[in-house]
Amino acid sequence: PPNLEDPIRVEVRVPDGNWRLEAAPTRGWSAEVADDMRPTRVASGLIALLVIWLTYTQLVRQQDLTQAVSARTSDLERANAELQREVGTRQRAEERLKENDERLRLALNSGRMGTWEYDTAQGMLYWSAQAMAILGAPAEDKEQLGVDFLRSVPAEFHEAIRSAVRQAKRGDGDGPVPECRAEFRFTMPNGGERFLYASGELQEGTQDHGARLVGVIVDITERRQLEEQLLQSQKMEAVGTLAGGIAHDFNNLLTAILGFAQLSQLQAAALKLEGTTPELRDGLEELRTDLDEIVKAGERASLLTGQLLAFSRRQVHKPTRVDVNGVVREVERMLVRLIGERITLETSTAPEPLPVLADPGQIAQVIVNLVVNARDALPSGGEVKLRTLRVIVTDAAEAPFAGLAAGTWVVIVVEDNGTGMTAEVMARMFEPFFTTKRVGEGTGLGLSTVYGIVAQGGGRVFVHSAVGVGTSVHVALPLHSAASGAVPRGDEQPPQQPSAARVLVVEDEPGLRRLVAEILTRRGYAVEVASDGLEALTALTEGARPPDLVLSDVVMPRLGGRALADEIAKRGMSIPILFMSGYPAGEELPEDEGHTFIGKPFTPDALVRKVRALLERA
């Protein structure tokens, strides 16, 4: 029908075609369902209200939850920040702990220290890695019975270690905490020995373990060696002080003994024996032999005094350009007397001069010490060879002068076919006071003095030795290549008759004063004497004319030699002065055209040479 509102249309297929049906309520759909829709509308309103209420409730709850979450988040952020601060603090603490551990490790390593623990109940020792390194043991041996450890310690130290442990257990240590200290010598697994120092404190026991001693162990071998060196240096200083104290008087006595004995030798040699009885000839021969023994003993005493002074660095050292060949020829006669008849001395020198810059007396001392050492290695006799040669070193590693710098060197060689030395003796042969001789037969200063003199002169000492074969010593000194100046040879004979020079001898020792006057008088000098500097000044002031030379001792009462020289200069006198002394006691003596020095003891020939040389130079 035409009034249908919103009909329902349905297509119907029939045999004769398709039909379309339209149907609708007569009052319309709204009116038809109005009554039925009322509950639905009410329900819909209620549902809407419910939905609105639920939405509101959800929104309120969401807001509360958001606020709670925000508050919780803030709490978590604060907790997280606090946790980060704690973590940072702990990390910094761990870093500081690592740094402290590293510092402790470095300190322990640099100080050659290690840690240890001793379980007093079980008697077990626990070592740290550093301690194991000090003990020279493998790391797996870090646990050890205390009694096993004591087996590596010499028996004389056992009681000291046990006493230290007992003291700590009793709690009567020096400090407030029971502690122990022990110093001992330890035998390493390789057979070597080290000095160790252990200190520890007693820690009370806990539930996990009993009382323990915890401490450190230190390798003090180097400290002990330094202490020994200090004691040795103090001993050397004491020897030097003693030598300086007695050297002056002792050398005065030696000079008188040697001088008068050598003068007597000259007189005995000058005696005519023709027409004399056999008894007189035999007696004179015995006298010569006795005089030879006196001279030999005096020279050995002089050598010993010189060794002491050189070793203590109190010997007067006057380096000059000296020919080593001349020094060898000068000391050769003395060497023959020193080594005796059972030993043959074979001497050969280089054909050309071998100049070095050194003190002639010290070079002679080196030669004499080496030859005497060779003599002592030949108890049943044998042969000693003394040679000098010029060596040009082109390779620093060239044998037998390994390590010697390239250049030209003067070499003194002393060889013997004696007993030789073991490796252990060779390792210590230059040590002061070390000797293999019996008590009373050696001082242990010979080779140490040689080493000191050669090293001071810029040289080296090379030693080769084999047990039962012999020993050879090569002393290398730099060749002095100064073009000007003659080379003192040391073997020149003094002039017999100088030109009537006047000499004033100033010496406080009467015997020595008489000896010097006798020596110079026999050589043709006019001699005046004075007992000290004041008496010499009186003689100089009151004399008709001043002497040509003053020969003065250095150390004298009232006025010494240096003060005398100053007074002579103040008075405007230009007189050459020859100082003589066995030990000038630190006096700074002038060395110029008008002043020089001769050390006591000296031979008559050496004195006359010095006097003549100074007169000619002045």
XYZ file of C-alpha atoms in Angstrom:
618
model
C 0.000 0.000 0.000
C 1.133 3.495 -0.622
C 1.270 4.584 3.008
C 3.904 2.121 3.936
C 6.887 3.661 5.782
C 10.086 1.957 5.403
C 8.636 -1.331 4.228
C 10.487 -4.503 4.241
C 11.174 -5.612 0.667
C 11.643 -9.219 -0.219
C 12.358 -10.629 -3.732
C 10.378 -13.827 -4.410
C 11.217 -16.051 -7.394
C 8.093 -17.750 -8.930
C 7.790 -19.832 -12.033
C 6.434 -17.020 -14.127
C 8.963 -14.474 -12.952
C 10.238 -12.546 -9.938
C 7.887 -10.939 -7.489
C 8.715 -8.175 -5.008
C 6.817 -8.139 -1.724
C 6.662 -5.022 0.449
C 5.221 -5.198 3.974
C 5.003 -2.779 6.925
C 2.837 -2.102 10.040
C -0.105 0.137 9.325
C 0.873 2.766 11.870
C 4.497 2.613 11.011
C 7.247 0.904 12.623
C 7.781 3.463 15.396
C 4.223 3.262 16.602
C 4.157 -0.456 16.313
C 7.209 -0.954 18.504
C 6.796 2.045 20.809
C 5.463 0.048 23.688
C 8.018 -2.653 23.191
C 10.852 -0.146 23.044
C 10.068 1.632 26.361
C 11.821 -0.939 28.568
C 14.616 -0.921 26.105
C 14.926 2.832 26.343
C 14.847 2.688 30.128
C 17.443 -0.033 30.076
C 19.489 1.962 27.618
C 19.333 4.983 29.939
C 20.357 2.915 32.850
C 23.131 1.388 30.825
C 24.234 4.839 29.742
C 24.200 6.034 33.340
C 26.099 2.921 34.320
C 28.580 3.501 31.552
C 28.995 7.131 32.566
C 29.451 6.139 36.213
C 31.933 3.421 35.270
C 33.784 5.822 33.022
C 33.942 8.413 35.767
C 35.038 5.825 38.297
C 37.667 4.521 35.880
C 38.907 7.999 35.191
C 39.167 8.759 38.911
C 40.891 5.445 39.555
C 43.211 6.027 36.594
C 44.103 9.424 37.999
C 44.746 7.928 41.438
C 46.767 5.151 39.827
C 48.708 7.674 37.791
C 49.447 9.648 40.919
C 50.413 6.467 42.770
C 52.588 5.378 39.851
C 54.147 8.820 39.712
C 54.830 8.737 43.453
C 56.206 5.216 43.198
C 58.288 6.205 40.233
C 59.716 9.107 42.235
C 60.453 6.736 45.083
C 62.091 4.321 42.678
C 64.087 7.116 41.100
C 65.265 8.251 44.523
C 66.046 4.670 45.481
C 67.827 4.157 42.167
C 69.849 7.363 42.656
C 70.747 6.251 46.177
C 71.655 2.831 44.854
C 73.816 4.419 42.136
C 75.515 6.541 44.762
C 76.130 3.437 46.857
C 77.377 1.568 43.800
C 79.648 4.505 42.900
C 80.914 4.677 46.459
C 81.532 0.933 46.462
C 83.228 1.107 43.073
C 85.449 3.937 44.268
C 86.163 1.980 47.432
C 87.005 -1.072 45.333
C 89.217 1.043 43.078
C 90.986 2.510 46.105
C 91.298 -0.992 47.495
C 92.791 -2.162 44.199
C 95.133 0.824 44.187
C 96.126 0.104 47.776
C 96.631 -3.549 46.894
C 98.766 -2.533 43.924
C 100.740 -0.106 46.072
C 101.168 -2.820 48.680
C 102.307 -5.255 45.981
C 104.762 -2.730 44.586
C 105.987 -1.899 48.089
C 106.425 -5.563 48.926
C 108.219 -6.243 45.646
C 110.451 -3.183 45.804
C 111.238 -3.847 49.441
C 111.836 -7.552 48.800
C 109.064 -8.357 51.270
C 106.406 -11.042 51.480
C 103.636 -11.948 53.900
C 103.181 -15.104 55.949
C 100.854 -16.718 58.481
C 101.658 -19.289 61.097
C 98.904 -21.459 62.555
C 100.080 -21.998 66.119
C 97.748 -24.957 66.651
C 98.649 -26.929 63.537
C 102.200 -25.658 63.192
C 101.601 -24.713 59.552
C 103.152 -21.826 57.658
C 101.335 -20.127 54.785
C 103.392 -18.007 52.388
C 102.362 -15.303 49.918
C 103.596 -15.300 46.315
C 106.144 -12.599 47.174
C 107.384 -14.634 50.115
C 107.746 -17.701 47.882
C 109.810 -15.636 45.444
C 112.063 -14.494 48.292
C 112.508 -18.077 49.473
C 113.185 -19.227 45.912
C 110.499 -21.908 46.181
C 107.774 -22.820 43.640
C 104.302 -21.328 44.173
C 102.766 -24.729 44.948
C 104.855 -24.936 48.135
C 102.939 -22.076 49.747
C 101.926 -24.337 52.656
C 104.694 -25.761 54.779
C 105.231 -27.225 58.203
C 107.163 -24.922 60.482
C 109.664 -27.659 61.333
C 110.334 -28.168 57.612
C 111.089 -24.476 57.251
C 113.575 -24.606 60.126
C 115.577 -27.226 58.228
C 116.542 -24.520 55.734
C 117.771 -22.263 58.546
C 121.217 -22.847 60.116
C 121.020 -24.456 63.524
C 122.493 -21.453 65.311
C 119.353 -19.443 64.417
C 116.767 -22.054 65.487
C 116.580 -20.984 69.104
C 116.236 -17.302 68.184
C 113.231 -18.089 65.948
C 111.581 -20.346 68.519
C 112.149 -17.746 71.221
C 110.457 -15.070 69.096
C 107.433 -17.315 68.532
C 107.195 -18.175 72.234
C 107.399 -14.492 73.135
C 104.474 -13.687 70.843
C 102.403 -16.559 72.262
C 103.027 -15.378 75.815
C 102.082 -11.832 74.869
C 105.129 -10.233 76.473
C 106.373 -8.423 73.377
C 107.665 -4.889 73.456
C 104.495 -3.366 71.948
C 100.845 -3.446 73.008
C 100.189 -6.295 70.538
C 102.063 -9.575 71.078
C 104.695 -9.681 68.353
C 107.839 -11.501 67.313
C 110.974 -10.558 65.411
C 113.746 -12.795 64.110
C 116.742 -12.287 61.836
C 118.369 -15.358 60.350
C 120.367 -16.820 57.483
C 118.414 -18.962 55.016
C 119.707 -21.599 52.590
C 118.036 -21.287 49.184
C 117.033 -24.352 47.141
C 119.894 -23.589 44.723
C 122.381 -23.712 47.588
C 122.841 -19.951 47.920
C 122.389 -18.136 51.214
C 120.334 -15.040 51.982
C 119.752 -13.082 55.165
C 116.054 -12.733 56.033
C 114.144 -10.770 58.648
C 110.681 -11.832 59.823
C 108.301 -9.894 62.049
C 104.727 -10.745 62.983
C 101.851 -10.091 65.365
C 99.648 -12.576 67.162
C 95.974 -12.550 66.132
C 93.422 -14.086 68.479
C 91.549 -17.164 67.317
C 87.995 -17.170 65.879
C 85.351 -19.826 65.271
C 86.962 -20.630 61.924
C 90.575 -20.940 63.049
C 92.786 -20.695 66.108
C 95.366 -18.086 67.058
C 97.739 -17.116 64.269
C 100.938 -15.197 63.808
C 100.635 -12.885 60.808
C 103.563 -10.878 59.503
C 106.076 -10.070 56.806
C 109.403 -11.518 55.725
C 112.097 -9.273 54.245
C 115.244 -10.062 52.266
C 117.911 -8.023 54.084
C 120.933 -9.512 52.310
C 121.848 -6.213 50.665
C 121.411 -4.381 53.963
C 123.700 -6.849 55.698
C 126.253 -6.417 52.931
C 126.048 -2.640 53.307
C 126.471 -3.013 57.051
C 129.535 -5.174 56.490
C 130.888 -2.592 54.043
C 130.252 0.129 56.610
C 132.056 -1.868 59.269
C 134.851 -2.498 56.785
C 135.089 1.202 55.942
C 135.157 2.019 59.654
C 137.907 -0.536 60.082
C 139.754 1.040 57.172
C 139.293 4.477 58.704
C 140.610 3.181 62.011
C 143.595 1.638 60.239
C 144.172 4.904 58.398
C 143.988 6.892 61.612
C 146.366 4.479 63.297
C 148.723 4.505 60.311
C 148.688 8.297 60.175
C 149.342 8.494 63.886
C 152.425 6.290 63.816
C 153.623 6.858 60.250
C 155.667 9.970 60.967
C 157.669 8.539 63.848
C 157.837 5.063 62.331
C 159.080 6.346 58.981
C 161.661 8.473 60.771
C 162.965 5.328 62.436
C 162.885 3.378 59.169
C 164.739 6.153 57.374
C 167.461 6.098 60.010
C 167.667 2.281 59.990
C 167.772 1.985 56.210
C 170.030 5.007 55.754
C 172.711 3.967 58.221
C 172.539 0.357 57.041
C 173.052 1.423 53.427
C 175.877 3.746 54.392
C 177.453 0.860 56.261
C 177.027 -1.306 53.177
C 178.928 1.263 51.140
C 181.694 1.406 53.736
C 181.893 -2.383 53.907
C 182.054 -2.623 50.130
C 184.863 -0.048 50.041
C 187.099 -1.935 52.483
C 190.240 -3.491 51.065
C 190.577 -7.138 52.085
C 193.972 -7.864 50.600
C 196.429 -8.993 53.238
C 193.773 -9.523 55.913
C 193.283 -12.713 57.863
C 190.624 -15.282 56.866
C 188.848 -14.606 60.128
C 188.557 -10.904 59.293
C 187.350 -11.661 55.779
C 184.749 -14.098 57.127
C 183.654 -11.583 59.720
C 183.303 -8.874 57.079
C 181.274 -11.201 54.887
C 178.979 -11.941 57.818
C 178.694 -8.207 58.442
C 177.626 -7.650 54.834
C 175.075 -10.425 55.123
C 173.702 -8.923 58.335
C 173.498 -5.504 56.739
C 171.647 -6.987 53.776
C 169.122 -8.539 56.153
C 168.675 -5.231 57.970
C 168.055 -3.426 54.693
C 165.688 -6.169 53.548
C 163.672 -6.001 56.785
C 163.609 -2.186 56.638
C 162.341 -2.231 53.058
C 159.599 -4.678 53.970
C 158.590 -2.497 56.919
C 158.615 0.529 54.622
C 156.431 -1.345 52.152
C 153.923 -2.222 54.873
C 153.724 1.374 56.099
C 153.243 2.576 52.542
C 150.460 0.036 52.029
C 148.648 1.243 55.115
C 148.940 4.894 54.114
C 147.961 4.235 50.504
C 145.072 2.039 51.541
C 143.757 4.688 53.914
C 144.420 7.404 51.285
C 146.747 9.266 53.602
C 149.823 8.784 51.479
C 151.249 11.812 49.719
C 150.320 11.428 46.062
C 152.343 13.459 43.556
C 151.536 12.290 40.015
C 154.261 13.114 37.503
C 155.297 11.847 34.094
C 157.376 8.816 34.985
C 158.951 6.050 32.907
C 157.737 2.649 34.104
C 160.921 1.028 32.754
C 163.005 3.257 35.031
C 160.887 2.360 38.067
C 161.344 -1.348 37.306
C 165.105 -0.959 37.089
C 165.127 1.047 40.329
C 163.246 -1.565 42.368
C 164.842 -4.616 40.750
C 167.685 -4.840 43.279
C 165.250 -4.598 46.180
C 163.032 -7.264 44.596
C 165.932 -9.698 44.378
C 166.521 -9.298 48.109
C 162.804 -9.656 48.909
C 162.103 -12.869 47.002
C 165.150 -14.779 48.261
C 167.596 -17.153 46.617
C 165.174 -20.024 45.929
C 163.216 -17.927 43.448
C 164.551 -16.659 40.137
C 163.491 -13.171 39.045
C 163.524 -12.607 35.300
C 163.104 -8.962 34.329
C 162.619 -7.540 30.835
C 161.550 -4.041 29.845
C 160.276 -2.589 26.607
C 162.976 -1.051 24.380
C 161.210 2.314 24.232
C 160.252 4.561 27.205
C 156.822 3.866 28.722
C 155.678 7.143 30.293
C 152.614 7.222 32.565
C 151.132 9.953 34.731
C 151.488 8.569 38.250
C 153.342 8.817 41.511
C 156.674 6.972 41.065
C 156.487 5.646 44.606
C 153.049 4.190 44.012
C 154.129 2.531 40.756
C 157.023 0.975 42.653
C 154.600 -0.128 45.336
C 152.399 -1.861 42.745
C 155.364 -3.736 41.305
C 156.738 -4.762 44.700
C 153.337 -5.962 45.940
C 152.753 -8.093 42.859
C 156.236 -9.651 43.001
C 155.913 -10.354 46.736
C 152.544 -12.035 46.102
C 154.157 -14.138 43.387
C 156.951 -15.054 45.819
C 154.395 -16.225 48.393
C 152.820 -18.484 45.750
C 156.197 -20.288 45.389
C 156.843 -21.881 48.795
C 159.234 -24.407 47.276
C 160.912 -22.013 44.873
C 160.291 -21.252 41.243
C 160.390 -18.449 38.738
C 158.871 -14.953 38.669
C 158.820 -12.955 35.439
C 158.488 -9.179 35.458
C 157.901 -7.526 32.071
C 156.836 -4.168 30.709
C 155.386 -3.621 27.258
C 153.430 -1.177 25.154
C 150.037 -2.497 24.039
C 147.772 -0.953 21.405
C 144.180 -2.039 21.964
C 141.943 -1.777 18.907
C 139.091 -3.968 20.119
C 137.605 -3.395 23.572
C 136.773 -7.107 23.878
C 140.207 -8.330 22.851
C 141.754 -10.901 25.231
C 143.527 -10.783 27.626
C 142.365 -7.190 28.103
C 138.609 -7.681 27.856
C 136.787 -4.439 28.557
C 139.859 -2.227 28.128
C 139.137 0.877 26.047
C 140.791 1.249 22.687
C 144.069 3.145 22.792
C 147.727 2.797 23.771
C 148.455 1.315 27.179
C 151.498 0.645 29.321
C 151.299 -2.895 30.700
C 153.210 -4.315 33.664
C 153.166 -8.125 33.679
C 154.057 -10.278 36.690
C 153.922 -14.047 36.139
C 154.754 -16.993 38.350
C 154.590 -20.789 38.073
C 153.313 -21.240 41.610
C 150.285 -22.755 43.294
C 147.672 -20.625 41.514
C 144.282 -19.563 42.862
C 140.846 -21.121 42.960
C 137.804 -19.309 41.574
C 136.626 -18.561 45.121
C 139.941 -16.933 46.055
C 140.035 -14.938 42.802
C 136.544 -13.595 43.532
C 137.822 -12.064 46.803
C 141.482 -11.349 46.068
C 141.006 -7.550 45.932
C 139.031 -7.415 49.189
C 140.802 -5.447 51.929
C 142.235 -7.654 54.697
C 141.397 -10.856 52.787
C 144.343 -13.241 52.799
C 144.931 -16.960 52.436
C 148.129 -16.783 54.444
C 148.413 -17.829 58.039
C 148.130 -15.317 60.867
C 151.251 -13.172 60.987
C 152.278 -13.929 57.389
C 150.078 -11.470 55.507
C 147.971 -8.369 56.037
C 145.553 -8.755 53.133
C 146.406 -5.229 51.944
C 148.740 -5.996 49.038
C 146.332 -6.585 46.161
C 143.708 -4.174 47.497
C 146.399 -1.483 47.524
C 147.396 -2.410 43.957
C 143.791 -2.199 42.842
C 143.277 1.190 44.490
C 146.441 2.714 43.022
C 145.758 1.416 39.505
C 142.101 2.451 39.558
C 143.086 5.920 40.782
C 145.420 6.219 37.811
C 142.679 5.277 35.324
C 143.993 1.765 34.766
C 142.766 -1.807 35.057
C 144.074 -5.005 36.640
C 143.613 -8.345 34.831
C 144.329 -11.617 36.631
C 144.518 -15.090 35.127
C 145.232 -18.063 37.377
C 144.951 -21.833 37.440
C 145.523 -24.120 40.416
C 148.888 -25.865 40.121
C 149.846 -23.891 36.992
C 150.473 -20.361 38.200
C 149.212 -16.810 38.031
C 149.729 -13.901 35.661
C 148.758 -10.328 36.525
C 148.528 -7.625 33.861
C 148.396 -4.022 35.094
C 147.329 -1.640 32.320
C 147.904 2.119 32.688
C 147.171 4.801 30.071
C 150.229 5.897 28.126
C 151.031 9.532 28.902
C 151.556 11.167 25.529
C 152.679 14.657 26.628
C 155.144 15.886 24.039
C 157.119 18.157 26.327
C 159.217 17.357 29.343
C 161.733 14.624 29.897
C 160.630 11.327 31.312
C 162.107 10.644 34.759
C 163.674 7.220 34.553
C 164.278 6.510 38.215
C 167.564 4.704 37.558
C 169.876 7.665 37.087
C 172.924 7.699 39.297
C 173.214 10.805 41.495
C 176.172 13.097 40.888
C 179.050 12.347 43.176
C 180.519 15.829 43.539
C 178.098 18.805 43.318
C 179.430 22.331 43.107
C 179.916 23.021 46.866
C 176.236 23.799 47.557
C 175.249 24.686 51.142
C 172.254 22.836 52.622
C 170.424 23.615 55.868
C 168.936 20.390 57.308
C 165.975 20.966 59.651
C 164.937 17.776 61.488
C 163.738 17.227 65.054
C 164.797 13.552 65.205
C 168.507 13.510 66.207
C 169.359 10.203 64.547
C 167.705 11.135 61.300
C 169.260 14.600 61.375
C 172.707 13.040 61.728
C 171.958 10.553 58.917
C 170.846 13.207 56.428
C 173.832 15.368 57.274
C 176.151 12.370 56.806
C 174.628 11.462 53.436
C 174.927 14.979 52.052
C 178.386 15.553 53.512
C 179.710 12.384 51.867
C 178.363 13.665 48.531
C 180.267 16.934 48.862
C 177.618 19.283 50.216
C 178.303 21.783 52.996
C 175.726 20.977 55.664
C 174.265 22.961 58.564
C 171.658 21.487 60.928
C 168.743 22.764 63.011
C 166.415 20.860 65.346
C 163.209 22.711 64.423
C 161.807 25.627 62.435
C 162.579 28.317 65.021
C 166.222 27.290 65.243
C 166.370 27.265 61.438
C 164.972 30.815 61.275
C 167.635 31.952 63.736
C 170.348 30.364 61.616
C 168.950 31.990 58.474
C 168.722 35.401 60.092
C 172.121 35.389 61.770
C 174.062 33.590 59.039
C 176.549 35.385 56.866
C 174.788 34.230 53.737
C 171.675 32.091 53.237
C 172.058 28.419 52.251
C 171.473 27.245 48.699
C 168.720 24.869 49.842
C 166.687 24.093 52.956
C 165.891 20.414 53.590
C 163.117 20.425 56.200
C 160.908 17.906 57.925
C 157.188 18.767 57.708
C 155.935 17.787 61.173
C 158.045 19.307 63.957
C 157.407 20.873 67.372
C 157.254 24.669 67.751
C 157.463 25.405 64.011
C 156.832 22.871 61.237
C 158.160 22.768 57.709
C 155.254 24.518 55.972
C 155.209 27.327 58.529
C 158.985 27.624 58.135
C 158.563 28.034 54.367
C 155.975 30.775 54.934
C 158.286 32.617 57.328
C 161.172 32.389 54.847
C 158.943 33.872 52.134
C 157.787 36.686 54.474
C 161.426 37.630 55.074
C 161.966 38.023 51.344
C 164.368 35.078 51.053
C 164.240 33.097 47.810
C 165.563 29.725 48.953
C 164.490 26.407 47.426
C 162.952 24.110 50.028
C 162.845 20.309 49.925
C 160.196 18.957 52.311
C 160.588 15.468 53.771
C 158.058 13.513 55.786
C 156.684 10.043 56.318
C 153.208 11.498 56.831
C 152.584 15.226 56.373
C 149.336 15.071 58.418
C 147.189 16.779 55.803
C 149.590 19.676 55.201
C 149.163 21.271 51.760
C 152.737 21.537 50.535
C 153.708 23.804 47.627
C 155.011 22.147 44.480
C 156.750 24.596 42.124
C 160.193 25.592 40.899
C 161.376 26.266 44.430
C 159.591 23.549 46.405
C 159.336 19.773 46.190
C 158.793 16.765 48.449
C 160.446 13.451 49.266
C 158.694 10.799 51.308
C 160.266 8.859 54.149
C 161.826 6.389 54.227
C 164.178 7.214 51.378
C 167.494 5.858 50.219
C 170.667 7.983 50.233
C 170.734 7.989 46.423
C 167.094 9.087 46.189
C 167.722 11.951 48.620
C 170.766 13.186 46.736
C 168.886 13.022 43.427
C 166.061 15.139 44.857
C 168.491 17.700 46.283
C 170.446 17.949 43.043
C 167.278 18.196 40.893
C 165.780 20.976 43.032
C 169.038 22.950 43.015
C 169.268 22.716 39.234
C 165.586 23.592 38.772
C 165.744 26.552 41.159
